[in-house]
mmCIF file of C-alpha atoms and ligand atoms in Angstrom:
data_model
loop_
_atom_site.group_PDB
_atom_site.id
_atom_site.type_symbol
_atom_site.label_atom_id
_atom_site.label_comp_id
_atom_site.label_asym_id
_atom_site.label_seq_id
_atom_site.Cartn_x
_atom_site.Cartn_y
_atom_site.Cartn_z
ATOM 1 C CA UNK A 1303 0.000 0.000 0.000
ATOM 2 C CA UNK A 1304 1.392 3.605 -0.599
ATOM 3 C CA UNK A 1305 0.211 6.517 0.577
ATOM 4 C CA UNK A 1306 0.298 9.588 -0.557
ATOM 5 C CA UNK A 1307 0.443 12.048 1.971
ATOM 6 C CA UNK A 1308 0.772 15.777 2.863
ATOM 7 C CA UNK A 1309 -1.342 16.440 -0.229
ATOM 8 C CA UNK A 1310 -2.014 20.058 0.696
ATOM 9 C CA UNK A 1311 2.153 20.687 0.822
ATOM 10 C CA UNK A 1312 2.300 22.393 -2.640
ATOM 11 C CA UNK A 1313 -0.097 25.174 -1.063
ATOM 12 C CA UNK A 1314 2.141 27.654 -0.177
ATOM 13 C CA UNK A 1315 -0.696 29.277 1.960
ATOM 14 C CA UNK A 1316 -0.657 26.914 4.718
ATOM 15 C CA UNK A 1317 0.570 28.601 7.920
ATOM 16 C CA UNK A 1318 4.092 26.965 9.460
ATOM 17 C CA UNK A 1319 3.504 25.359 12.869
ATOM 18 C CA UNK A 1320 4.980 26.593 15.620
ATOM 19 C CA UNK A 1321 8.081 25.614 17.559
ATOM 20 C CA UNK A 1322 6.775 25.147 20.648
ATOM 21 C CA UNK A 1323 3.490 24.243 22.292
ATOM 22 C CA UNK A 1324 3.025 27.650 23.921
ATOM 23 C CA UNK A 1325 1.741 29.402 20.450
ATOM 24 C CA UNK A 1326 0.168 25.990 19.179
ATOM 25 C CA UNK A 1327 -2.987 26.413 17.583
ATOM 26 C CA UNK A 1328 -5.585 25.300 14.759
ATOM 27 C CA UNK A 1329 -3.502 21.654 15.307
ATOM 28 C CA UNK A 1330 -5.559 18.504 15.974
ATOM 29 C CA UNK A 1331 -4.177 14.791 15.242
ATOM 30 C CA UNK A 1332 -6.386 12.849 16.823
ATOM 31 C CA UNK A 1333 -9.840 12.182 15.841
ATOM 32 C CA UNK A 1334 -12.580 9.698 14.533
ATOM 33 C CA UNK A 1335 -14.692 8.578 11.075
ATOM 34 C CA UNK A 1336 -16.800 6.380 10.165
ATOM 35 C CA UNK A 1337 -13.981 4.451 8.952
ATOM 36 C CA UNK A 1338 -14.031 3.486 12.530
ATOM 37 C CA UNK A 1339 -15.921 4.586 15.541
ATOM 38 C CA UNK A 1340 -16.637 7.720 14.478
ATOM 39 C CA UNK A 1341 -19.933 9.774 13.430
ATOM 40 C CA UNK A 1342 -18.829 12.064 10.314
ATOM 41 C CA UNK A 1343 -17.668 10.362 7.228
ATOM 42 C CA UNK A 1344 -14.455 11.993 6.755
ATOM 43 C CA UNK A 1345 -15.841 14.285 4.078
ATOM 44 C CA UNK A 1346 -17.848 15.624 6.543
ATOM 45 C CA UNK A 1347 -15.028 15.671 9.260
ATOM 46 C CA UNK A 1348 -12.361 17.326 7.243
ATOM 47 C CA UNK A 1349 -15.624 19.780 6.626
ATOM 48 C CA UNK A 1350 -16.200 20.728 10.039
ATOM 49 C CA UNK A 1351 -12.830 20.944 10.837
ATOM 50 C CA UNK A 1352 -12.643 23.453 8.054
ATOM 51 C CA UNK A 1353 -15.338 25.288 9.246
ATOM 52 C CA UNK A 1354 -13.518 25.391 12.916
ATOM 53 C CA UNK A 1355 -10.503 27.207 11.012
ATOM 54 C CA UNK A 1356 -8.006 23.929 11.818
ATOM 55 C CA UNK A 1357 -5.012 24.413 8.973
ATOM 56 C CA UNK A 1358 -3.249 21.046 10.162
ATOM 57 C CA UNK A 1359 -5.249 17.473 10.793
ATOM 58 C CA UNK A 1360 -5.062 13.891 11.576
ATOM 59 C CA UNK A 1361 -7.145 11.220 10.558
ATOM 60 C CA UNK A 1362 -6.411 8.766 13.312
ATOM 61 C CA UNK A 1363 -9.334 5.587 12.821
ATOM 62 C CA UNK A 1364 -8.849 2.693 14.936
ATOM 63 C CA UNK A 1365 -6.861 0.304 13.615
ATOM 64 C CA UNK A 1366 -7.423 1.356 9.642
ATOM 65 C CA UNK A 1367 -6.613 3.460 7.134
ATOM 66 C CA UNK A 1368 -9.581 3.494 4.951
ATOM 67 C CA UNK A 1369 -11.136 6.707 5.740
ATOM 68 C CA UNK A 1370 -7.807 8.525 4.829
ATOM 69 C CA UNK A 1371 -7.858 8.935 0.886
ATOM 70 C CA UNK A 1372 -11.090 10.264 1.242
ATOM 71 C CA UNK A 1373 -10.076 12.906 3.646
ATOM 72 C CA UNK A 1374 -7.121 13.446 2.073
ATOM 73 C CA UNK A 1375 -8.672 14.553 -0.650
ATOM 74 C CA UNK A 1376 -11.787 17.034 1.136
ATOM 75 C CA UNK A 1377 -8.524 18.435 3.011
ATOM 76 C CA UNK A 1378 -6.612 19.139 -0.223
ATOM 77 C CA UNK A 1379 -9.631 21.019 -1.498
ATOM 78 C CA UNK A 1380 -10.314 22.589 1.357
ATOM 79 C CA UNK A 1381 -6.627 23.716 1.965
ATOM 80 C CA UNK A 1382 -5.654 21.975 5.118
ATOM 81 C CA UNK A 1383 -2.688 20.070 5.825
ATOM 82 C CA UNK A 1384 -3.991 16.013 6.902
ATOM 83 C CA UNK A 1385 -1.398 13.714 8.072
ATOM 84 C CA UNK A 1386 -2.263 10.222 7.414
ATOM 85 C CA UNK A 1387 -2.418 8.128 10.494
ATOM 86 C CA UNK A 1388 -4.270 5.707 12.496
ATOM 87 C CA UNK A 1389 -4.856 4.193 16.230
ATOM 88 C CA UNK A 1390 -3.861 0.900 16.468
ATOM 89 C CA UNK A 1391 -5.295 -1.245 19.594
ATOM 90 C CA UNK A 1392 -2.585 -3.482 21.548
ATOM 91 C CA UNK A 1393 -1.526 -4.751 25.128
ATOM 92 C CA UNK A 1394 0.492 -3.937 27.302
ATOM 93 C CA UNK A 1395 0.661 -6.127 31.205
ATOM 94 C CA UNK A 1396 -3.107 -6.540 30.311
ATOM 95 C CA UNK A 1397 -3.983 -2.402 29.575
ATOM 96 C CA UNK A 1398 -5.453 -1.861 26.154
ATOM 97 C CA UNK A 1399 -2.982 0.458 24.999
ATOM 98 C CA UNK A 1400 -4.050 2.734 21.708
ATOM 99 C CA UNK A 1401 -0.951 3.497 19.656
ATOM 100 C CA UNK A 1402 -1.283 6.275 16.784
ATOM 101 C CA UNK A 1403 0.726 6.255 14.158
ATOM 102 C CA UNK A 1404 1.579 9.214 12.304
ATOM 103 C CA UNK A 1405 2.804 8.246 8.579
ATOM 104 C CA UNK A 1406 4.800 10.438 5.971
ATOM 105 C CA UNK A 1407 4.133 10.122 2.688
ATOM 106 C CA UNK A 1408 5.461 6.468 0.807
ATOM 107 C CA UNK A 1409 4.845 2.743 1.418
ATOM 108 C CA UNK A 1410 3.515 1.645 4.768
ATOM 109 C CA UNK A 1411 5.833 -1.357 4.759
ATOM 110 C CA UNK A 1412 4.992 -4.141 7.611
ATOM 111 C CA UNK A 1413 2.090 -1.694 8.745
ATOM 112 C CA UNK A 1414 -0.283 -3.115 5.892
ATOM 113 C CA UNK A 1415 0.056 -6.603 7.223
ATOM 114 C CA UNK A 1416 -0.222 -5.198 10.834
ATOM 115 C CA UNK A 1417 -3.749 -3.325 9.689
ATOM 116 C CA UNK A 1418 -5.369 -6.918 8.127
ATOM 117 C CA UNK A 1419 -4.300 -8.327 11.388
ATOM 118 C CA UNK A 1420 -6.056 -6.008 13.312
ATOM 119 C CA UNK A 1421 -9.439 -5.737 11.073
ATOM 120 C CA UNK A 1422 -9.100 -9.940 11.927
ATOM 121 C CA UNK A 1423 -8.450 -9.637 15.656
ATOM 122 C CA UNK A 1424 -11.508 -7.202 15.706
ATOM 123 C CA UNK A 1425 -13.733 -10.140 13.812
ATOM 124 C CA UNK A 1426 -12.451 -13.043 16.520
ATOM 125 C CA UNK A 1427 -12.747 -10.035 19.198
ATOM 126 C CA UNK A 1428 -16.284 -9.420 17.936
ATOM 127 C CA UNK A 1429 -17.526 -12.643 18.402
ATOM 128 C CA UNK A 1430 -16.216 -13.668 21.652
ATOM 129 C CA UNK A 1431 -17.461 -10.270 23.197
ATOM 130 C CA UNK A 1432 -21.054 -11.215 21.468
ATOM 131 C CA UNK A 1433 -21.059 -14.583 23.306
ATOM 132 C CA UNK A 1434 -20.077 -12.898 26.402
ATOM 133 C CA UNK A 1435 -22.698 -10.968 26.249
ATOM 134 C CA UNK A 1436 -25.170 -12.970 25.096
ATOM 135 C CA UNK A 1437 -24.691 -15.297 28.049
ATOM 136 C CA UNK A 1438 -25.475 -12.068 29.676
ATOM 137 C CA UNK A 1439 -29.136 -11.365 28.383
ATOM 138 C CA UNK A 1440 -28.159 -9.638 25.104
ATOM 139 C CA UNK A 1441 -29.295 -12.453 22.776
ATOM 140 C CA UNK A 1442 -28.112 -12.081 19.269
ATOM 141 C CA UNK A 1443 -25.604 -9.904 20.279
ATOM 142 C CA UNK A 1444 -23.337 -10.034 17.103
ATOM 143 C CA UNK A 1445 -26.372 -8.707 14.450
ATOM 144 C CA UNK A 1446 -27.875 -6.090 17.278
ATOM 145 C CA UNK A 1447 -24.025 -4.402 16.975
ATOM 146 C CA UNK A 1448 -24.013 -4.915 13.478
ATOM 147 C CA UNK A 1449 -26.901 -2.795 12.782
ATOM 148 C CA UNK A 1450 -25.714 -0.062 15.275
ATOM 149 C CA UNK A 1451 -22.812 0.188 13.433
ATOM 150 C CA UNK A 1452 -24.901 0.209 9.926
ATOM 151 C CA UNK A 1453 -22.226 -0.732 7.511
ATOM 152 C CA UNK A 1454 -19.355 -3.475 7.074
ATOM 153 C CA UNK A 1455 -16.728 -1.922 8.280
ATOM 154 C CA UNK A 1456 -15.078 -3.835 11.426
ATOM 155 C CA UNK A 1457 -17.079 -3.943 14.838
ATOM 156 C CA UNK A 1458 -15.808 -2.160 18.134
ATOM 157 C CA UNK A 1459 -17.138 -1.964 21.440
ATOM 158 C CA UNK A 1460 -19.116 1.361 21.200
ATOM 159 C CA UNK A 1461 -21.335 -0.552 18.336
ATOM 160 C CA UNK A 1462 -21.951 -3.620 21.386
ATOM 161 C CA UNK A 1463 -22.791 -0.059 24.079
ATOM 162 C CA UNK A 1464 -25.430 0.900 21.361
ATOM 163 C CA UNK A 1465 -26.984 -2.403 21.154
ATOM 164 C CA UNK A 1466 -26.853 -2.967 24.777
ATOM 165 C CA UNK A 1467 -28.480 0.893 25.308
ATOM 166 C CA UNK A 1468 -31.155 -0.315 22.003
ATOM 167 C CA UNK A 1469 -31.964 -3.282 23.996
ATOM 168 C CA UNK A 1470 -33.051 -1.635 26.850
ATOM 169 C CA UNK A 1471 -30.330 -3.384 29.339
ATOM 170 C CA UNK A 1472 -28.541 -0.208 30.345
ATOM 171 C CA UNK A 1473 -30.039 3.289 30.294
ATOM 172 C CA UNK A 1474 -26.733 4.740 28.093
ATOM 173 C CA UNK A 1475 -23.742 3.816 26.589
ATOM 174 C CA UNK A 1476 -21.557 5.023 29.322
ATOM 175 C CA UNK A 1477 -23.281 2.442 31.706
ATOM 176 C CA UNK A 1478 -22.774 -0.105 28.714
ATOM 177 C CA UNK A 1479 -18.798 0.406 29.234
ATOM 178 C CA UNK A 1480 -19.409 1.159 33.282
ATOM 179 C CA UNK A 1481 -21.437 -2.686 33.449
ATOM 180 C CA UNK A 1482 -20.124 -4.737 30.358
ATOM 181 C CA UNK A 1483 -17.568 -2.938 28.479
ATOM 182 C CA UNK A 1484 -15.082 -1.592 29.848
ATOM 183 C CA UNK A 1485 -11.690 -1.927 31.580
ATOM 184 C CA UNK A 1486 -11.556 -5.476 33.626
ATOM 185 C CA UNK A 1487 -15.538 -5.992 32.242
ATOM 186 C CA UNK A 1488 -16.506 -9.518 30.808
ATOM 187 C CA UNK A 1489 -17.079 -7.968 26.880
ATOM 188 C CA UNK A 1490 -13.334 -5.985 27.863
ATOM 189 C CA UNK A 1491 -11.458 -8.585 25.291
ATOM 190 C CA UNK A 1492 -7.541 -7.849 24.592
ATOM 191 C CA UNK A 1493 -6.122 -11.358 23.712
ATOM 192 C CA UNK A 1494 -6.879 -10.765 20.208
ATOM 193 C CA UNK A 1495 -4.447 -7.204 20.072
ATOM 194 C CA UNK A 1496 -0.740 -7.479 19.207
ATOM 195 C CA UNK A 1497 1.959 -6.285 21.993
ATOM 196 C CA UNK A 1498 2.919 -3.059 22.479
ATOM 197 C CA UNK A 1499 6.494 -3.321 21.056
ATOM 198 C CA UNK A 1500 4.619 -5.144 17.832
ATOM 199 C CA UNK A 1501 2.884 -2.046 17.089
ATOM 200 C CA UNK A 1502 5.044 0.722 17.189
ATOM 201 C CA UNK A 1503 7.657 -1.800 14.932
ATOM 202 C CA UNK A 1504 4.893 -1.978 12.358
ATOM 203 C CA UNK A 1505 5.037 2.009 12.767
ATOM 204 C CA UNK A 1506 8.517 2.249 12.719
ATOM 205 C CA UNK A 1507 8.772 0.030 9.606
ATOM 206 C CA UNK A 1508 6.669 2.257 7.896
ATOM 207 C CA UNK A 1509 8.914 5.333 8.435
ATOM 208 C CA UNK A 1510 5.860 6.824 10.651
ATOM 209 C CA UNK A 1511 6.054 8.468 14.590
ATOM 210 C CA UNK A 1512 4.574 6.521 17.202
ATOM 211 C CA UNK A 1513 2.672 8.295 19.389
ATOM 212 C CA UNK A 1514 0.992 6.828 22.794
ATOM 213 C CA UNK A 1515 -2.059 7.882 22.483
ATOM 214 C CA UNK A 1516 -4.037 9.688 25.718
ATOM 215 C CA UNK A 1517 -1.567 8.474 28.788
ATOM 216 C CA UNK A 1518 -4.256 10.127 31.467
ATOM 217 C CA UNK A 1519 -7.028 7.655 30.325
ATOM 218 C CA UNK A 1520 -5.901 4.073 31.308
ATOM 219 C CA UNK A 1521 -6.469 4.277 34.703
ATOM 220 C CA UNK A 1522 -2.936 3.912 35.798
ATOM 221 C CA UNK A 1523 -0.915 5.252 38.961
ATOM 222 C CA UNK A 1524 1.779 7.974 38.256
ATOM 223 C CA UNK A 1525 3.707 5.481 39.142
ATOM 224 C CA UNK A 1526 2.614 2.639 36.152
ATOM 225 C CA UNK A 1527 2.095 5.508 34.041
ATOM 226 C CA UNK A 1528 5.699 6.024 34.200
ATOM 227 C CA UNK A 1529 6.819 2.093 33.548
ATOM 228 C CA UNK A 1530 4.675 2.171 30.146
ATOM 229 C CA UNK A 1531 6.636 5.618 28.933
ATOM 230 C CA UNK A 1532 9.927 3.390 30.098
ATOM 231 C CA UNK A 1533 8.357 0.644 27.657
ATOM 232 C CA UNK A 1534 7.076 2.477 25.144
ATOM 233 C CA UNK A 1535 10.749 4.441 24.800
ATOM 234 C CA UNK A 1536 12.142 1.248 24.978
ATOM 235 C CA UNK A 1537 10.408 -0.658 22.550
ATOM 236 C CA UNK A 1538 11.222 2.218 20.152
ATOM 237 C CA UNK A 1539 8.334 4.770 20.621
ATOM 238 C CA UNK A 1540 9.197 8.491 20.660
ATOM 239 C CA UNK A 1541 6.308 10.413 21.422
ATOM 240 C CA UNK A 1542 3.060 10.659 23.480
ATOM 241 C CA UNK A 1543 -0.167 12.724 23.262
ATOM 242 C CA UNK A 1544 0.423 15.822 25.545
ATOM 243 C CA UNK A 1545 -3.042 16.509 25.339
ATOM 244 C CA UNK A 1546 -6.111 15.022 24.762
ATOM 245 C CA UNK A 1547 -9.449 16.212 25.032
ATOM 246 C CA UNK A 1548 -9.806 18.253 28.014
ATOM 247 C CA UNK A 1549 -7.759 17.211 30.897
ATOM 248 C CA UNK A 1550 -6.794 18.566 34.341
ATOM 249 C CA UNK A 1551 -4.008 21.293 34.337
ATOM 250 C CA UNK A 1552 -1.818 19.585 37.067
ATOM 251 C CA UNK A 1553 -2.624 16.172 36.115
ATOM 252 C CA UNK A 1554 -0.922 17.536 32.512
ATOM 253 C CA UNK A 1555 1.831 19.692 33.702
ATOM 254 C CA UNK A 1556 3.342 16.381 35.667
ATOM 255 C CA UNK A 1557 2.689 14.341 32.416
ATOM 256 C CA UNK A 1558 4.685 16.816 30.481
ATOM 257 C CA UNK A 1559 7.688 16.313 32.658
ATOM 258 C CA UNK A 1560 7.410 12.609 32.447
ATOM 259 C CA UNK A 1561 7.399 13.145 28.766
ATOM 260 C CA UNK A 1562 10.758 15.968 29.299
ATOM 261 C CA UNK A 1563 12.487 13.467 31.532
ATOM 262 C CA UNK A 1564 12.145 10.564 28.755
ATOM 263 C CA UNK A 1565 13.257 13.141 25.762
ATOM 264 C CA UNK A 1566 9.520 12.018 24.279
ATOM 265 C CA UNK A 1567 7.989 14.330 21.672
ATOM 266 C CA UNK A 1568 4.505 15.761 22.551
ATOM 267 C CA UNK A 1569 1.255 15.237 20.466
ATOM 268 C CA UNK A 1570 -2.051 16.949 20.827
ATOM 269 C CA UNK A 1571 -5.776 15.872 20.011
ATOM 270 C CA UNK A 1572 -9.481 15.941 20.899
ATOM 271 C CA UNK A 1573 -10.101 12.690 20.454
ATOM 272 C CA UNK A 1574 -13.241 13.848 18.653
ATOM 273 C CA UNK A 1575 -15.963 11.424 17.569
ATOM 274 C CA UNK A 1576 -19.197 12.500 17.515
ATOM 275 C CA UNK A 1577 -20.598 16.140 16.969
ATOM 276 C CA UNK A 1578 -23.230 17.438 20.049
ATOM 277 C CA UNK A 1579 -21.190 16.517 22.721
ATOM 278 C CA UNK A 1580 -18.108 18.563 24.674
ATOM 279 C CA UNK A 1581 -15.592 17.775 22.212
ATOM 280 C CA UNK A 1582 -15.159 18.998 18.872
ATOM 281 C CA UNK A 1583 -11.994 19.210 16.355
ATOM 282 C CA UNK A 1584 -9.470 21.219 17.550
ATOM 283 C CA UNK A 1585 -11.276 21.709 21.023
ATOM 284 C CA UNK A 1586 -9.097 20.617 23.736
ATOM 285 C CA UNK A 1587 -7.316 22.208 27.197
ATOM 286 C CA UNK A 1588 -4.497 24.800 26.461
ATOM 287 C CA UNK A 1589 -0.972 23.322 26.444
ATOM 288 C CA UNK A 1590 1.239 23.925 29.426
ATOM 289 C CA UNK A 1591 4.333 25.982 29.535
ATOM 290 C CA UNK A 1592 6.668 23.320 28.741
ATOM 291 C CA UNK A 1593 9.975 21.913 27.094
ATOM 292 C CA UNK A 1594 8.579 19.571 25.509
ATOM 293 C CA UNK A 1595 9.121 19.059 22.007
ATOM 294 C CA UNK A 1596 5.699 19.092 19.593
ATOM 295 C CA UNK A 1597 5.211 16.145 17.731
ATOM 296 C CA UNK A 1598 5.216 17.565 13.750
ATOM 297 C CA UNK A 1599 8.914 18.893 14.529
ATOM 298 C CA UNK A 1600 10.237 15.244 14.132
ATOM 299 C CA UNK A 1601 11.992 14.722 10.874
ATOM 300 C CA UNK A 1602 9.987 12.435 9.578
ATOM 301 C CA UNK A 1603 6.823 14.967 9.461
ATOM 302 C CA UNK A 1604 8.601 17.548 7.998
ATOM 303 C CA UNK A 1605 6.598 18.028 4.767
ATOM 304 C CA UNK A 1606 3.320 18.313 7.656
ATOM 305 C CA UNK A 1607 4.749 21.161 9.352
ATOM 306 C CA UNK A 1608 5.951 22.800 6.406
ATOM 307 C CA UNK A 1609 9.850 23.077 7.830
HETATM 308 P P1 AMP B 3186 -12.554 -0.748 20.873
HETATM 309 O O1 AMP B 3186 -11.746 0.004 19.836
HETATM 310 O O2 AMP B 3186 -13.503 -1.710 20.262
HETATM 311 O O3 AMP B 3186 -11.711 -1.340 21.944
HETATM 312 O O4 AMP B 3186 -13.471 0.350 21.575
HETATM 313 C C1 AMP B 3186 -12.853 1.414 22.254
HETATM 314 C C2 AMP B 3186 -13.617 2.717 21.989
HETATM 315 O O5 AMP B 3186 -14.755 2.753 22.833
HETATM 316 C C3 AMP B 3186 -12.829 3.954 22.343
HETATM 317 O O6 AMP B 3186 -12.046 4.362 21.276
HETATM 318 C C4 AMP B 3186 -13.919 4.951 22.638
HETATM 319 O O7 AMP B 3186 -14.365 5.530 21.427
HETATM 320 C C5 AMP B 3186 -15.033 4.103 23.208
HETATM 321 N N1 AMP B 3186 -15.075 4.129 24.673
HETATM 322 C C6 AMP B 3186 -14.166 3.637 25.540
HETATM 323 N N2 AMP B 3186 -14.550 3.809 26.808
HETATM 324 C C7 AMP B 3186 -15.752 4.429 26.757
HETATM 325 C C8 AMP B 3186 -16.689 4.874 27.746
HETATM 326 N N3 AMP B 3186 -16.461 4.711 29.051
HETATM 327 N N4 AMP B 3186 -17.835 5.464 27.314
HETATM 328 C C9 AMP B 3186 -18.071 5.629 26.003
HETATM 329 N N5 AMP B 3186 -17.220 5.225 25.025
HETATM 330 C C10 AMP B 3186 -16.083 4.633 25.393
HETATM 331 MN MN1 MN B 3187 -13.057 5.329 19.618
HETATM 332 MN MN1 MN B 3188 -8.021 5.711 22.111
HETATM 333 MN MN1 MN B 3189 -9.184 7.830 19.544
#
């Protein structure tokens, strides 16, 4: 598979990004599609972000790349810079870790084996959380999430929350993941995702950044949090999402020294999936005064930030 990326670099037009995180702004690599979990096709995300003055994207599906021509091609009209990339699902001492992987422009190398082996581990995955939950009242579990989800594309545990919230067994789908879904929950199935260090070698084999995606949101102890960095570096990964979403100012200013102390590069996203609720593209907490190095100022993103 190649892909063609940066398609927007000939546009002169494009503002540069910034040096540091202090001026960042109009900057958002992390959000959703229908290519995955997401609401918007990416037509209609590269759209909105368009209309929310963003000049630099990323398209960061779970585990896929298949919304990315698409939006490659809305943000090339539309005159934004979109970085290919996409959030691959592992484990890590039994966390579900999400990965993103920001790609330059070229082949994806080992990645596009890595990507069929994640659209199968989500079809095994799929089918062992729909017998879990079956034996659990939600009878036909595997058809219920494949209409929430309404097309083909592979299933994920927000499409099992709908069905269990269209069934009538929990009230919404944050009590889905609260009851059945979600960390140490029966329909909370990792055996099927790679390891960590798998992952970001698929990334690094495709010339891309790895970036651990939204270190505040596993649950983990300072403490922990700071082991997985110490993996993650050592496995080969060199950067880790700053912010995401909206997060608590001194819960952020101690991750960005963890991410100083380890030389890590700093990402930034919303995590944005549907419109309607708190988050939107490019709507996240303000970056703290830090040393911290931002993300597109790695060499390999260079035709991104327009260096
Ligand atoms: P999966 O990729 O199938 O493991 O599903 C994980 C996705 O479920 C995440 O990317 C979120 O979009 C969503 N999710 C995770 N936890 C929650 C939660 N507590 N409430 C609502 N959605 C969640
Ligand atoms: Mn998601
Ligand atoms: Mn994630
Ligand atoms: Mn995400």
């Amino acid at each position: 598979m190649i892909i063609d990326s940066f398609p927007a670099d000939s546009r002169a037009d494009t503002p540069r990004l910034p040096d540091t995180f202090c001026e960042v702004q109009d900057v958002d690599l992390h959000m959703h599609s229908t290519a995955s979990d997401g609401v918007l096709s990416p037509g209609e995300l590269v759209a909105l972000c368009h209309r929310r003055g963003l000049t630099h994207m990323a398209l960061t599906d779970h585990d896929t790349l298949a919304g990315v021509e698409e939006a490659a091609q809305a943000a090339a009209q539309a005159g934004i810079r979109l970085i290919p990339a996409t959030e691959l699902s592992c484990q890590w001492r039994g966390a579900n870790i999400h990965v993103v992987a920001l790609l330059p422009r070229g082949g994806i190398g080992k990645l596009a084996e890595g990507l069929i082996r994640q659209a199968q581990a989500r079809v095994i995955r799929a089918e062992v959380i729909a017998s879990r939950l079956e034996k659990l009242g939600l009878d036909n579990a595997l058809a219920r999430a494949r209409v929430q989800a309404g097309s083909e594309r592979p299933l994920g545990r927000p499409d099992f929350a709908a069905a269990l919230v269209e069934a009538g067994l929990v009230k919404d789908r944050a009590s889905a993941f609260k009851k059945f879904l979600g960390s140490g929950k029966p329909g909370d199935v990792k055996a099927h995702w790679p390891f960590l260090s798998e992952v970001v070698e698929w990334i690094g084999g495709a010339g891309g950044v790895a970036v651990l995606a939204h270190p505040l949101r596993y649950g983990l102890t300072r403490r922990k949090r700071g082991l997985l960095l110490d993996a993650f570096v050592d496995v080969g990964g060199e950067a880790a999402e700053l912010i995401s979403g909206f997060q608590n100012a001194d819960l952020t200013r101690d991750l960005a020294r963890q991410l100083e102390g380890r030389g890590l590069y700093g990402s930034l996203g919303s995590d944005f999936h549907f419109p309607g609720g708190p988050l939107a593209p490019g709507a996240m907490s303000p970056p703290p005064r830090t040393d911290v190095t931002p993300v597109w100022l790695h060499p390999a993103l260079t035709g991104f930030s327009a260096r």
